[in-house]
Amino acid sequence: MSDESGAPKKQDETPKPPGGEKPAGKRKRKKPNFNKPFLVAGIFLGIVSGLPFLNFPNLILFAWAWIAGIMAAKIFSGIYPKIKLQHGAIVGAIAGILGAVIATPLSATSSWALSKWAFKNANAHEIIRNVNMPWKSGNQQANLLNDVLLRWFPRPHHAFAIMSWNKVDHPGYYVDKKGLRLSDPESTGVPVRISAGTAAARIVLHFLFLEVGFFIFGTVGGIIGASIYAYKPPEQARPPDADAEAAKTDAPEPTAAGPKNPFENDAK
């Protein structure tokens, strides 16, 4: 650059004060993203808790909810390495809530389909007559069949297992329209379906039971997962000459007059 006379124009080389420069914009802090952890863990929890036989681990303190909470914390730690206990609790709790929302209709639908298929075109006595069990008497066969049916279709108070769509007596055995157990020789062998109102009430109770249980134990599982996968800063490697430098700094410095003569007082 030059001025009007043709002489080159000198640039201002004076350093700018620290406050003279325009401060750069503040870097926005990245907020944790909870969507993927609770979606994956919640869908997993809903499927395994809503399908027959797969949901039996929930009989042990909602085991699937614990596992889903740990899974959510694990996924979250991969997205946000500096995971804390409150993060694990949040993703575990939300995964539990979502799992109950998915598991309730899935459990109701699958149990209804299974119970309808089990008694299709045959009642209990017809099934017994067509099953070759010569080592059992008729009454023993009926009781055995009832036990098998109970294994396939758990009792209604097992709210975390498959819902029952048929009427049962107090011990949990299926009954016919007369109130007789299906194992009774005088029974018609045809189970009685529950009413629509009873079915709706059972679905609501089933949902509330799962919601509370999954929320509590999903939160606990998330806290456990956060403690397992918590961020641990890497240890800094100590340089090999660090000990030598530390020894030099700790050594006393010699005085200007030199070391003191131990025989100085004796000479005087």
Short mmCIF file of C-alpha atoms in Angstrom, two decimals:
data_model
loop_
_atom_site.label_atom_id
_atom_site.label_comp_id
_atom_site.label_asym_id
_atom_site.label_seq_id
_atom_site.Cartn_x
_atom_site.Cartn_y
_atom_site.Cartn_z
CA MET A 1 0.00 0.00 0.00
CA SER A 2 1.23 3.58 -0.71
CA ASP A 3 0.03 7.09 -0.03
CA GLU A 4 -0.64 9.88 -2.61
CA SER A 5 3.08 10.84 -2.86
CA GLY A 6 4.01 7.33 -3.91
CA ALA A 7 5.90 6.44 -0.71
CA PRO A 8 5.02 3.10 0.78
CA LYS A 9 2.68 3.37 3.73
CA LYS A 10 3.92 1.82 6.92
CA GLN A 11 1.61 -0.59 8.65
CA ASP A 12 0.79 -0.03 12.27
CA GLU A 13 2.88 -2.66 14.02
CA THR A 14 1.96 -1.65 17.56
CA PRO A 15 0.58 -4.65 19.42
CA LYS A 16 -3.08 -4.50 20.32
CA PRO A 17 -4.01 -4.72 23.98
CA PRO A 18 -5.53 -7.97 25.14
CA GLY A 19 -8.96 -6.40 25.36
CA GLY A 20 -8.74 -4.77 21.94
CA GLU A 21 -9.50 -7.89 19.98
CA LYS A 22 -13.09 -8.89 19.41
CA PRO A 23 -13.88 -11.68 21.80
CA ALA A 24 -14.87 -14.88 20.12
CA GLY A 25 -18.37 -16.14 20.69
CA LYS A 26 -18.86 -18.47 23.63
CA ARG A 27 -18.87 -22.10 22.69
CA LYS A 28 -22.24 -23.66 23.40
CA ARG A 29 -22.12 -26.56 25.81
CA LYS A 30 -23.39 -29.75 24.27
CA LYS A 31 -26.48 -31.01 26.05
CA PRO A 32 -26.85 -34.75 26.66
CA ASN A 33 -29.16 -36.51 24.21
CA PHE A 34 -31.41 -38.98 26.02
CA ASN A 35 -33.50 -40.04 23.01
CA LYS A 36 -31.54 -42.99 21.66
CA PRO A 37 -30.75 -44.64 25.03
CA PHE A 38 -34.29 -44.73 26.38
CA LEU A 39 -35.84 -45.55 22.99
CA VAL A 40 -33.63 -48.59 22.40
CA ALA A 41 -33.82 -49.82 25.99
CA GLY A 42 -37.56 -49.07 26.29
CA ILE A 43 -38.47 -50.93 23.10
CA PHE A 44 -36.34 -53.88 24.19
CA LEU A 45 -38.01 -53.91 27.61
CA GLY A 46 -41.50 -53.70 26.11
CA ILE A 47 -40.95 -56.60 23.70
CA VAL A 48 -39.36 -59.05 26.14
CA SER A 49 -41.91 -58.16 28.83
CA GLY A 50 -44.92 -58.42 26.55
CA LEU A 51 -44.25 -61.76 24.86
CA PRO A 52 -45.17 -65.02 26.58
CA PHE A 53 -42.37 -67.03 28.18
CA LEU A 54 -39.83 -64.27 27.51
CA ASN A 55 -41.41 -62.22 30.29
CA PHE A 56 -40.89 -64.82 33.02
CA PRO A 57 -37.61 -63.20 34.27
CA ASN A 58 -39.79 -60.33 35.48
CA LEU A 59 -40.98 -62.67 38.22
CA ILE A 60 -37.60 -61.98 39.86
CA LEU A 61 -37.94 -58.32 40.84
CA PHE A 62 -38.58 -57.18 37.28
CA ALA A 63 -35.23 -58.47 36.04
CA TRP A 64 -35.79 -57.16 32.51
CA ALA A 65 -36.24 -53.62 33.89
CA TRP A 66 -32.85 -53.81 35.62
CA ILE A 67 -31.23 -55.00 32.40
CA ALA A 68 -32.96 -52.29 30.34
CA GLY A 69 -31.75 -49.59 32.74
CA ILE A 70 -28.16 -50.82 32.51
CA MET A 71 -28.50 -51.00 28.72
CA ALA A 72 -29.76 -47.41 28.55
CA ALA A 73 -26.83 -46.20 30.66
CA LYS A 74 -24.40 -48.10 28.46
CA ILE A 75 -25.78 -46.53 25.27
CA PHE A 76 -25.81 -43.09 26.88
CA SER A 77 -22.16 -43.42 27.95
CA GLY A 78 -21.23 -44.04 24.31
CA ILE A 79 -22.90 -40.76 23.29
CA TYR A 80 -21.96 -38.68 26.31
CA PRO A 81 -18.81 -40.15 27.92
CA LYS A 82 -19.02 -37.98 31.04
CA ILE A 83 -22.06 -39.86 32.32
CA LYS A 84 -23.20 -39.26 35.88
CA LEU A 85 -25.54 -41.13 38.19
CA GLN A 86 -28.42 -38.74 37.51
CA HIS A 87 -28.06 -39.36 33.77
CA GLY A 88 -28.36 -43.11 34.32
CA ALA A 89 -31.39 -42.61 36.55
CA ILE A 90 -33.12 -40.47 33.92
CA VAL A 91 -32.60 -42.80 30.96
CA GLY A 92 -33.45 -45.86 33.08
CA ALA A 93 -36.69 -44.33 34.37
CA ILE A 94 -37.85 -43.19 30.93
CA ALA A 95 -36.97 -46.58 29.44
CA GLY A 96 -39.10 -48.22 32.14
CA ILE A 97 -42.08 -45.99 31.39
CA LEU A 98 -41.81 -46.63 27.66
CA GLY A 99 -41.39 -50.36 28.26
CA ALA A 100 -44.66 -50.53 30.20
CA VAL A 101 -46.49 -48.63 27.45
CA ILE A 102 -45.28 -51.15 24.85
CA ALA A 103 -45.57 -54.28 26.99
CA THR A 104 -49.21 -53.79 28.05
CA PRO A 105 -50.93 -54.02 24.62
CA LEU A 106 -48.43 -56.62 23.46
CA SER A 107 -49.07 -58.80 26.50
CA ALA A 108 -52.84 -58.43 26.22
CA THR A 109 -52.86 -59.29 22.51
CA SER A 110 -50.52 -62.26 22.74
CA SER A 111 -52.29 -63.77 25.75
CA TRP A 112 -55.68 -63.37 24.06
CA ALA A 113 -54.42 -65.07 20.90
CA LEU A 114 -52.84 -67.93 22.84
CA SER A 115 -55.89 -68.56 24.99
CA LYS A 116 -58.16 -68.52 21.95
CA TRP A 117 -55.89 -70.92 20.05
CA ALA A 118 -55.60 -73.33 22.97
CA PHE A 119 -59.35 -74.00 23.17
CA LYS A 120 -60.14 -73.73 19.46
CA ASN A 121 -62.51 -76.46 18.19
CA ALA A 122 -61.92 -78.59 21.28
CA ASN A 123 -62.73 -78.54 24.94
CA ALA A 124 -60.62 -79.92 27.75
CA HIS A 125 -62.24 -83.38 27.80
CA GLU A 126 -61.82 -83.81 24.04
CA ILE A 127 -58.15 -82.93 24.36
CA ILE A 128 -57.75 -85.47 27.16
CA ARG A 129 -59.44 -88.22 25.13
CA ASN A 130 -57.16 -87.54 22.16
CA VAL A 131 -53.97 -87.58 24.23
CA ASN A 132 -52.49 -91.04 24.70
CA MET A 133 -51.47 -91.23 28.36
CA PRO A 134 -52.28 -94.82 29.37
CA TRP A 135 -50.32 -94.56 32.62
CA LYS A 136 -52.70 -91.93 33.93
CA SER A 137 -56.28 -92.24 35.07
CA GLY A 138 -58.95 -89.93 33.74
CA ASN A 139 -58.88 -87.65 36.77
CA GLN A 140 -55.09 -87.54 36.78
CA GLN A 141 -55.13 -86.68 33.09
CA ALA A 142 -57.53 -83.82 33.73
CA ASN A 143 -55.41 -82.45 36.56
CA LEU A 144 -52.29 -82.77 34.45
CA LEU A 145 -53.96 -80.88 31.61
CA ASN A 146 -55.03 -78.14 33.99
CA ASP A 147 -51.47 -77.80 35.24
CA VAL A 148 -50.22 -77.56 31.66
CA LEU A 149 -52.78 -74.88 30.86
CA LEU A 150 -51.77 -72.93 33.95
CA ARG A 151 -48.17 -73.02 32.79
CA TRP A 152 -49.20 -71.66 29.41
CA PHE A 153 -51.67 -69.13 30.79
CA PRO A 154 -50.58 -67.95 34.25
CA ARG A 155 -53.05 -66.88 36.88
CA PRO A 156 -54.50 -63.38 36.65
CA HIS A 157 -52.75 -62.14 39.79
CA HIS A 158 -49.45 -62.69 37.99
CA ALA A 159 -49.84 -59.26 36.47
CA PHE A 160 -46.28 -59.22 35.17
CA ALA A 161 -46.85 -62.51 33.29
CA ILE A 162 -49.50 -63.29 30.69
CA MET A 163 -52.96 -61.94 31.34
CA SER A 164 -55.80 -64.41 31.75
CA TRP A 165 -58.87 -63.93 29.57
CA ASN A 166 -60.82 -66.82 31.11
CA LYS A 167 -62.61 -67.08 34.42
CA VAL A 168 -60.80 -68.90 37.22
CA ASP A 169 -61.63 -69.87 40.77
CA HIS A 170 -59.73 -68.59 43.78
CA PRO A 171 -56.77 -71.02 43.54
CA GLY A 172 -56.43 -70.06 39.87
CA TYR A 173 -57.99 -73.04 38.06
CA TYR A 174 -60.09 -72.49 34.94
CA VAL A 175 -63.82 -73.04 35.36
CA ASP A 176 -66.77 -73.58 33.06
CA LYS A 177 -70.07 -71.70 33.02
CA LYS A 178 -71.27 -73.79 35.99
CA GLY A 179 -68.28 -72.77 38.06
CA LEU A 180 -66.76 -76.27 37.93
CA ARG A 181 -63.08 -76.75 37.30
CA LEU A 182 -62.18 -78.08 33.89
CA SER A 183 -60.60 -81.09 35.59
CA ASP A 184 -63.98 -82.05 37.09
CA PRO A 185 -65.54 -85.01 35.17
CA GLU A 186 -68.93 -83.26 35.32
CA SER A 187 -67.53 -80.08 33.80
CA THR A 188 -68.33 -79.11 30.24
CA GLY A 189 -64.60 -78.59 29.69
CA VAL A 190 -65.15 -75.23 28.02
CA PRO A 191 -63.66 -72.22 29.82
CA VAL A 192 -65.73 -69.09 30.24
CA ARG A 193 -64.47 -65.81 28.85
CA ILE A 194 -64.33 -62.80 31.12
CA SER A 195 -66.55 -59.80 30.37
CA ALA A 196 -65.36 -56.73 28.49
CA GLY A 197 -65.44 -54.63 31.66
CA THR A 198 -63.34 -57.15 33.57
CA ALA A 199 -60.89 -57.34 30.68
CA ALA A 200 -60.55 -53.54 30.59
CA ALA A 201 -60.00 -53.41 34.35
CA ARG A 202 -57.31 -56.09 34.12
CA ILE A 203 -55.55 -54.24 31.32
CA VAL A 204 -55.50 -51.02 33.36
CA LEU A 205 -54.23 -52.81 36.47
CA HIS A 206 -51.68 -54.65 34.36
CA PHE A 207 -50.42 -51.35 32.94
CA LEU A 208 -50.22 -49.61 36.33
CA PHE A 209 -48.41 -52.56 37.86
CA LEU A 210 -45.82 -52.62 35.07
CA GLU A 211 -45.51 -48.83 35.05
CA VAL A 212 -44.63 -48.60 38.73
CA GLY A 213 -42.35 -51.64 38.72
CA PHE A 214 -40.49 -50.74 35.54
CA PHE A 215 -40.08 -47.13 36.65
CA ILE A 216 -38.54 -48.07 40.00
CA PHE A 217 -36.29 -50.88 38.88
CA GLY A 218 -35.42 -49.22 35.57
CA THR A 219 -34.16 -46.24 37.56
CA VAL A 220 -32.11 -48.51 39.81
CA GLY A 221 -30.69 -50.30 36.77
CA GLY A 222 -29.77 -46.98 35.17
CA ILE A 223 -27.91 -45.88 38.31
CA ILE A 224 -26.04 -49.19 38.40
CA GLY A 225 -25.16 -48.82 34.72
CA ALA A 226 -23.96 -45.24 35.23
CA SER A 227 -21.70 -46.35 38.07
CA ILE A 228 -20.29 -49.13 35.89
CA TYR A 229 -19.72 -47.01 32.78
CA ALA A 230 -18.84 -43.75 34.57
CA TYR A 231 -16.22 -41.56 32.92
CA LYS A 232 -12.73 -42.23 34.23
CA PRO A 233 -10.05 -39.74 33.09
CA PRO A 234 -6.91 -41.42 31.77
CA GLU A 235 -3.89 -41.39 34.03
CA GLN A 236 -1.14 -39.05 32.80
CA ALA A 237 2.15 -40.79 32.13
CA ARG A 238 5.00 -39.53 34.34
CA PRO A 239 8.10 -38.50 32.32
CA PRO A 240 11.20 -40.60 33.06
CA ASP A 241 13.31 -37.60 34.15
CA ALA A 242 10.62 -36.28 36.52
CA ASP A 243 12.13 -38.04 39.55
CA ALA A 244 15.61 -36.65 38.81
CA GLU A 245 14.27 -33.11 38.51
CA ALA A 246 12.30 -33.50 41.74
CA ALA A 247 15.45 -34.67 43.53
CA LYS A 248 17.37 -31.62 42.32
CA THR A 249 14.72 -29.21 43.55
CA ASP A 250 14.54 -30.90 46.96
CA ALA A 251 18.36 -30.84 47.52
CA PRO A 252 19.62 -27.90 49.73
CA GLU A 253 21.49 -25.18 47.87
CA PRO A 254 25.15 -24.58 48.97
CA THR A 255 25.87 -21.27 50.73
CA ALA A 256 28.16 -18.58 49.24
CA ALA A 257 30.78 -19.01 52.00
CA GLY A 258 31.11 -22.70 51.23
CA PRO A 259 30.67 -25.60 53.59
CA LYS A 260 31.27 -25.00 57.28
CA ASN A 261 34.57 -26.33 58.72
CA PRO A 262 33.79 -28.66 61.64
CA PHE A 263 37.21 -27.94 63.26
CA GLU A 264 36.81 -24.14 63.19
CA ASN A 265 35.81 -23.81 66.85
CA ASP A 266 38.65 -26.09 68.03
CA ALA A 267 41.25 -23.97 66.24
CA LYS A 268 40.03 -20.86 68.03
#
